[in-house]
Amino acid sequence: MVVDTEVGQLLGRVALTPRRREPYTTPYEIIRIATEEDERIEDQHRELGREVRVEAEKLARDHRISEVRFIGCDVSLDESYIEVKYQSDGRPNLRPVREGLESRYGSRVALKRYTFIERSGRAGGCDTCGLPLCCSTWSGARSMGPVNPRLARQQGVTPNDKIIGCCGEVKCCMRYEHEVYKEFKQRAPFKNTTVRLGRREGKVVDYSMVRDAVFVRFEQQARPELIPLGRLARENPGVRPADPGEWGLQTGDGGGRG
């Protein structure tokens, strides 16, 4: 599609439709379905984009700007606007690069810093789960904040290669599920806590968030037993099941941790 944006007319692809889910941002106005001429111009702009990146790298070297890598370039259909994407650990002063590019190409130039997740989302592909990348199909993934190994440990997962996404960072799904794990742990007994169930006492050894339950190892048992929070809530203050009504409990039973 040719769409009208705040920086001019650009060629883009439909990412999602409001019929399936609410749009994360205000959709751009569609001017027309891309024609063969539009696609021909876009092909020429890809070559221009490569040239612009090479020139940006040259200007960065000339002005002794280090630790910056130019990774992409978007050009409006009328070439009045050029957006150069770059990656950098810091915030280098790229004003000389921008001014040099504007002087050479006679267009308004913007330099946009891209993160790993933004670059991965733009490239697309599938993850180890077999589904398309979250950052590629769901724009809300980019607004969840930083993803780090600490979140994985809080979910009881030891940081390893399986939780690392294509971008080299912890997978978005770990961050997306974090609030659910956090809420569950506020209702469940802590690990290594002694709990009562009738005449038995045992120690909590693990969680099963999906089943709203915990694994309890009772005395003289080799294997832990899966116990729903609803059964523990009657005799263990501070334990609250997700759905008290399902177990015949009143919402206020069991108290809370505060």
Short mmCIF file of C-alpha atoms in Angstrom, two decimals:
data_model
loop_
_atom_site.label_atom_id
_atom_site.label_comp_id
_atom_site.label_asym_id
_atom_site.label_seq_id
_atom_site.Cartn_x
_atom_site.Cartn_y
_atom_site.Cartn_z
CA MET A 1 0.00 0.00 0.00
CA VAL A 2 1.00 3.62 -0.51
CA VAL A 3 0.24 5.37 2.77
CA ASP A 4 0.28 8.98 3.84
CA THR A 5 2.51 9.48 6.90
CA GLU A 6 3.75 12.45 8.88
CA VAL A 7 6.95 12.44 6.79
CA GLY A 8 5.42 11.90 3.35
CA GLN A 9 4.13 9.05 1.21
CA LEU A 10 5.75 5.68 1.90
CA LEU A 11 5.27 2.17 0.58
CA GLY A 12 4.24 -0.34 3.24
CA ARG A 13 2.52 -3.65 3.87
CA VAL A 14 -0.64 -4.31 5.87
CA ALA A 15 0.42 -5.63 9.30
CA LEU A 16 -2.96 -6.30 10.91
CA THR A 17 -6.62 -5.48 10.49
CA PRO A 18 -8.99 -4.07 13.15
CA ARG A 19 -11.33 -6.98 12.45
CA ARG A 20 -8.89 -9.30 14.24
CA ARG A 21 -7.69 -7.02 17.04
CA GLU A 22 -7.63 -3.41 18.08
CA PRO A 23 -4.89 -1.38 16.34
CA TYR A 24 -1.98 -0.54 18.63
CA THR A 25 -1.48 2.84 16.99
CA THR A 26 -3.59 5.03 14.73
CA PRO A 27 -3.44 3.42 11.27
CA TYR A 28 -2.03 5.45 8.41
CA GLU A 29 -4.38 6.61 5.69
CA ILE A 30 -4.14 4.36 2.64
CA ILE A 31 -3.85 6.29 -0.60
CA ARG A 32 -3.85 3.36 -3.01
CA ILE A 33 -2.74 -0.18 -3.59
CA ALA A 34 0.85 -0.10 -4.78
CA THR A 35 1.22 -0.07 -8.56
CA GLU A 36 4.03 -1.54 -10.65
CA GLU A 37 5.46 1.98 -10.94
CA ASP A 38 5.44 2.37 -7.15
CA GLU A 39 7.29 -0.92 -6.78
CA ARG A 40 9.81 0.09 -9.44
CA ILE A 41 10.51 3.33 -7.57
CA GLU A 42 10.83 1.39 -4.32
CA ASP A 43 13.43 -0.89 -5.93
CA GLN A 44 15.42 2.18 -6.97
CA HIS A 45 15.16 3.52 -3.42
CA ARG A 46 16.69 0.32 -2.06
CA GLU A 47 19.77 1.02 -4.15
CA LEU A 48 19.70 4.64 -2.99
CA GLY A 49 19.42 3.45 0.60
CA ARG A 50 22.59 1.37 0.26
CA GLU A 51 24.39 4.39 -1.13
CA VAL A 52 23.15 6.57 1.72
CA ARG A 53 24.37 4.07 4.33
CA VAL A 54 27.83 3.96 2.74
CA GLU A 55 27.95 7.76 2.74
CA ALA A 56 26.80 7.86 6.39
CA GLU A 57 29.59 5.47 7.39
CA LYS A 58 32.12 7.63 5.53
CA LEU A 59 30.90 10.80 7.27
CA ALA A 60 31.06 9.05 10.65
CA ARG A 61 34.68 8.06 10.02
CA ASP A 62 35.58 11.56 8.81
CA HIS A 63 34.16 13.07 12.01
CA ARG A 64 35.68 10.34 14.21
CA ILE A 65 32.31 9.07 15.40
CA SER A 66 32.81 5.52 16.63
CA GLU A 67 30.60 2.70 17.98
CA VAL A 68 27.78 3.33 15.52
CA ARG A 69 26.53 1.04 12.75
CA PHE A 70 24.10 2.08 10.03
CA ILE A 71 21.70 -0.79 9.30
CA GLY A 72 18.88 0.47 7.09
CA CYS A 73 17.34 3.31 5.16
CA ASP A 74 13.78 4.32 4.20
CA VAL A 75 13.08 6.83 1.45
CA SER A 76 9.74 8.50 0.75
CA LEU A 77 8.31 8.05 -2.75
CA ASP A 78 9.19 11.61 -3.77
CA GLU A 79 12.68 11.35 -2.12
CA SER A 80 11.97 14.42 0.03
CA TYR A 81 12.57 12.43 3.24
CA ILE A 82 15.28 9.90 4.11
CA GLU A 83 15.34 7.98 7.39
CA VAL A 84 18.62 6.31 8.27
CA LYS A 85 18.51 3.62 10.96
CA TYR A 86 21.50 2.91 13.15
CA GLN A 87 22.53 0.86 16.15
CA SER A 88 24.72 2.12 18.96
CA ASP A 89 25.26 1.29 22.62
CA GLY A 90 25.37 4.99 23.47
CA ARG A 91 23.95 8.23 22.13
CA PRO A 92 26.63 9.58 19.75
CA ASN A 93 26.37 13.08 18.30
CA LEU A 94 25.38 12.36 14.70
CA ARG A 95 24.60 15.92 13.72
CA PRO A 96 27.59 16.13 11.32
CA VAL A 97 26.38 12.95 9.61
CA ARG A 98 22.83 14.26 9.21
CA GLU A 99 23.98 17.64 7.90
CA GLY A 100 26.37 15.97 5.46
CA LEU A 101 23.65 13.71 4.08
CA GLU A 102 21.18 16.59 3.71
CA SER A 103 23.78 18.61 1.85
CA ARG A 104 24.59 15.75 -0.53
CA TYR A 105 21.07 14.51 -1.31
CA GLY A 106 18.98 17.66 -0.86
CA SER A 107 16.44 15.82 1.30
CA ARG A 108 15.32 16.06 4.89
CA VAL A 109 17.28 13.40 6.79
CA ALA A 110 16.38 11.79 10.10
CA LEU A 111 18.66 9.42 12.01
CA LYS A 112 16.73 6.86 14.07
CA ARG A 113 18.32 4.62 16.65
CA TYR A 114 17.09 1.03 16.38
CA THR A 115 17.17 -1.53 19.17
CA PHE A 116 17.72 -5.27 18.71
CA ILE A 117 14.00 -5.99 19.13
CA GLU A 118 13.03 -3.39 16.52
CA ARG A 119 15.50 -4.79 14.03
CA SER A 120 14.36 -8.35 14.67
CA GLY A 121 10.70 -7.35 14.30
CA ARG A 122 11.43 -5.67 10.99
CA ALA A 123 13.25 -8.74 9.67
CA GLY A 124 10.49 -11.16 10.76
CA GLY A 125 10.74 -14.93 10.87
CA CYS A 126 9.76 -17.73 13.27
CA ASP A 127 11.00 -18.52 16.75
CA THR A 128 11.78 -21.91 18.32
CA CYS A 129 8.10 -22.26 19.31
CA GLY A 130 7.24 -22.48 15.61
CA LEU A 131 5.22 -19.25 15.60
CA PRO A 132 6.07 -15.89 13.97
CA LEU A 133 8.14 -13.55 16.13
CA CYS A 134 6.07 -11.61 18.68
CA CYS A 135 7.92 -8.40 17.86
CA SER A 136 7.07 -8.88 14.17
CA THR A 137 3.34 -9.66 14.53
CA TRP A 138 2.41 -7.70 17.65
CA SER A 139 3.58 -4.10 17.93
CA GLY A 140 2.67 -4.06 21.64
CA ALA A 141 5.67 -6.30 22.32
CA ARG A 142 7.93 -3.30 21.84
CA SER A 143 6.20 -1.27 24.57
CA MET A 144 6.55 -3.77 27.40
CA GLY A 145 9.90 -2.44 28.55
CA PRO A 146 13.27 -4.16 28.78
CA VAL A 147 13.48 -7.93 28.98
CA ASN A 148 16.27 -9.33 31.12
CA PRO A 149 17.35 -12.63 32.74
CA ARG A 150 16.03 -11.48 36.13
CA LEU A 151 12.47 -11.89 34.84
CA ALA A 152 13.23 -15.46 33.81
CA ARG A 153 14.59 -16.30 37.25
CA GLN A 154 11.48 -14.84 38.88
CA GLN A 155 9.44 -17.27 36.77
CA GLY A 156 11.54 -20.18 37.97
CA VAL A 157 13.42 -20.54 34.69
CA THR A 158 17.19 -20.78 34.70
CA PRO A 159 18.61 -18.46 32.03
CA ASN A 160 19.73 -20.57 29.07
CA ASP A 161 19.80 -20.55 25.29
CA LYS A 162 16.15 -21.67 25.06
CA ILE A 163 14.84 -18.38 26.45
CA ILE A 164 17.00 -16.24 24.17
CA GLY A 165 15.23 -14.97 21.05
CA CYS A 166 16.55 -14.33 17.55
CA CYS A 167 17.52 -10.79 18.57
CA GLY A 168 19.90 -12.08 21.26
CA GLU A 169 17.70 -10.85 24.13
CA VAL A 170 15.33 -12.73 26.45
CA LYS A 171 12.15 -13.65 24.54
CA CYS A 172 9.21 -11.23 24.63
CA CYS A 173 6.89 -13.97 25.90
CA MET A 174 8.87 -14.07 29.15
CA ARG A 175 8.10 -10.39 29.68
CA TYR A 176 4.50 -10.76 28.53
CA GLU A 177 3.83 -13.52 31.09
CA HIS A 178 5.71 -11.84 33.93
CA GLU A 179 2.71 -10.04 35.46
CA VAL A 180 0.73 -13.30 35.58
CA TYR A 181 3.56 -15.06 37.44
CA LYS A 182 3.89 -12.08 39.76
CA GLU A 183 0.16 -12.14 40.58
CA PHE A 184 0.22 -15.91 41.15
CA LYS A 185 3.12 -15.69 43.60
CA GLN A 186 1.23 -13.06 45.59
CA ARG A 187 -1.53 -15.63 46.15
CA ALA A 188 0.53 -18.79 46.54
CA PRO A 189 2.69 -19.87 49.49
CA PHE A 190 6.42 -19.28 49.10
CA LYS A 191 8.69 -22.15 48.20
CA ASN A 192 10.02 -24.10 51.21
CA THR A 193 6.97 -22.93 53.21
CA THR A 194 5.31 -25.53 55.43
CA VAL A 195 1.59 -25.89 54.67
CA ARG A 196 -1.22 -27.91 56.24
CA LEU A 197 -3.76 -30.06 54.44
CA GLY A 198 -6.05 -31.81 56.88
CA ARG A 199 -3.88 -33.89 59.21
CA ARG A 200 -0.87 -33.69 56.92
CA GLU A 201 1.95 -31.18 56.80
CA GLY A 202 4.27 -30.67 53.87
CA LYS A 203 6.70 -28.30 52.25
CA VAL A 204 6.07 -26.36 49.03
CA VAL A 205 8.74 -27.35 46.51
CA ASP A 206 7.49 -25.96 43.19
CA TYR A 207 4.70 -24.07 41.38
CA SER A 208 2.18 -24.91 38.66
CA MET A 209 0.81 -21.54 37.68
CA VAL A 210 -1.29 -22.92 34.79
CA ARG A 211 -3.17 -25.19 37.22
CA ASP A 212 -3.23 -22.55 39.99
CA ALA A 213 -1.54 -25.08 42.24
CA VAL A 214 1.70 -25.87 44.04
CA PHE A 215 3.73 -29.04 44.45
CA VAL A 216 3.89 -30.11 48.10
CA ARG A 217 6.17 -32.83 49.46
CA PHE A 218 4.52 -34.41 52.47
CA GLU A 219 6.40 -36.39 55.07
CA GLN A 220 7.31 -39.95 54.09
CA GLN A 221 6.49 -39.26 50.42
CA ALA A 222 9.16 -39.59 47.75
CA ARG A 223 7.31 -37.56 45.14
CA PRO A 224 5.65 -34.18 45.66
CA GLU A 225 1.88 -33.93 45.28
CA LEU A 226 0.10 -31.33 43.14
CA ILE A 227 -2.30 -29.40 45.41
CA PRO A 228 -4.62 -26.65 44.07
CA LEU A 229 -4.53 -23.41 46.03
CA GLY A 230 -8.27 -23.79 46.66
CA ARG A 231 -7.61 -26.80 48.89
CA LEU A 232 -4.82 -25.07 50.79
CA ALA A 233 -6.68 -21.79 51.32
CA ARG A 234 -8.96 -23.20 54.06
CA GLU A 235 -6.14 -23.96 56.48
CA ASN A 236 -3.27 -21.70 55.35
CA PRO A 237 -3.72 -17.94 55.83
CA GLY A 238 -2.44 -15.86 52.95
CA VAL A 239 -3.20 -18.48 50.29
CA ARG A 240 -5.85 -17.36 47.80
CA PRO A 241 -7.06 -19.34 44.77
CA ALA A 242 -7.67 -17.57 41.49
CA ASP A 243 -11.37 -18.53 41.58
CA PRO A 244 -12.53 -18.96 45.20
CA GLY A 245 -16.09 -19.76 44.11
CA GLU A 246 -14.95 -22.86 42.26
CA TRP A 247 -13.83 -24.41 45.56
CA GLY A 248 -16.78 -23.24 47.64
CA LEU A 249 -14.70 -20.53 49.33
CA GLN A 250 -15.68 -16.98 50.13
CA THR A 251 -13.61 -14.27 48.46
CA GLY A 252 -12.37 -12.98 51.80
CA ASP A 253 -11.30 -16.39 53.19
CA GLY A 254 -7.62 -16.95 53.71
CA GLY A 255 -6.72 -13.30 54.19
CA GLY A 256 -3.82 -11.88 52.25
CA ARG A 257 -0.16 -11.15 52.46
CA GLY A 258 -0.61 -7.44 52.39
#
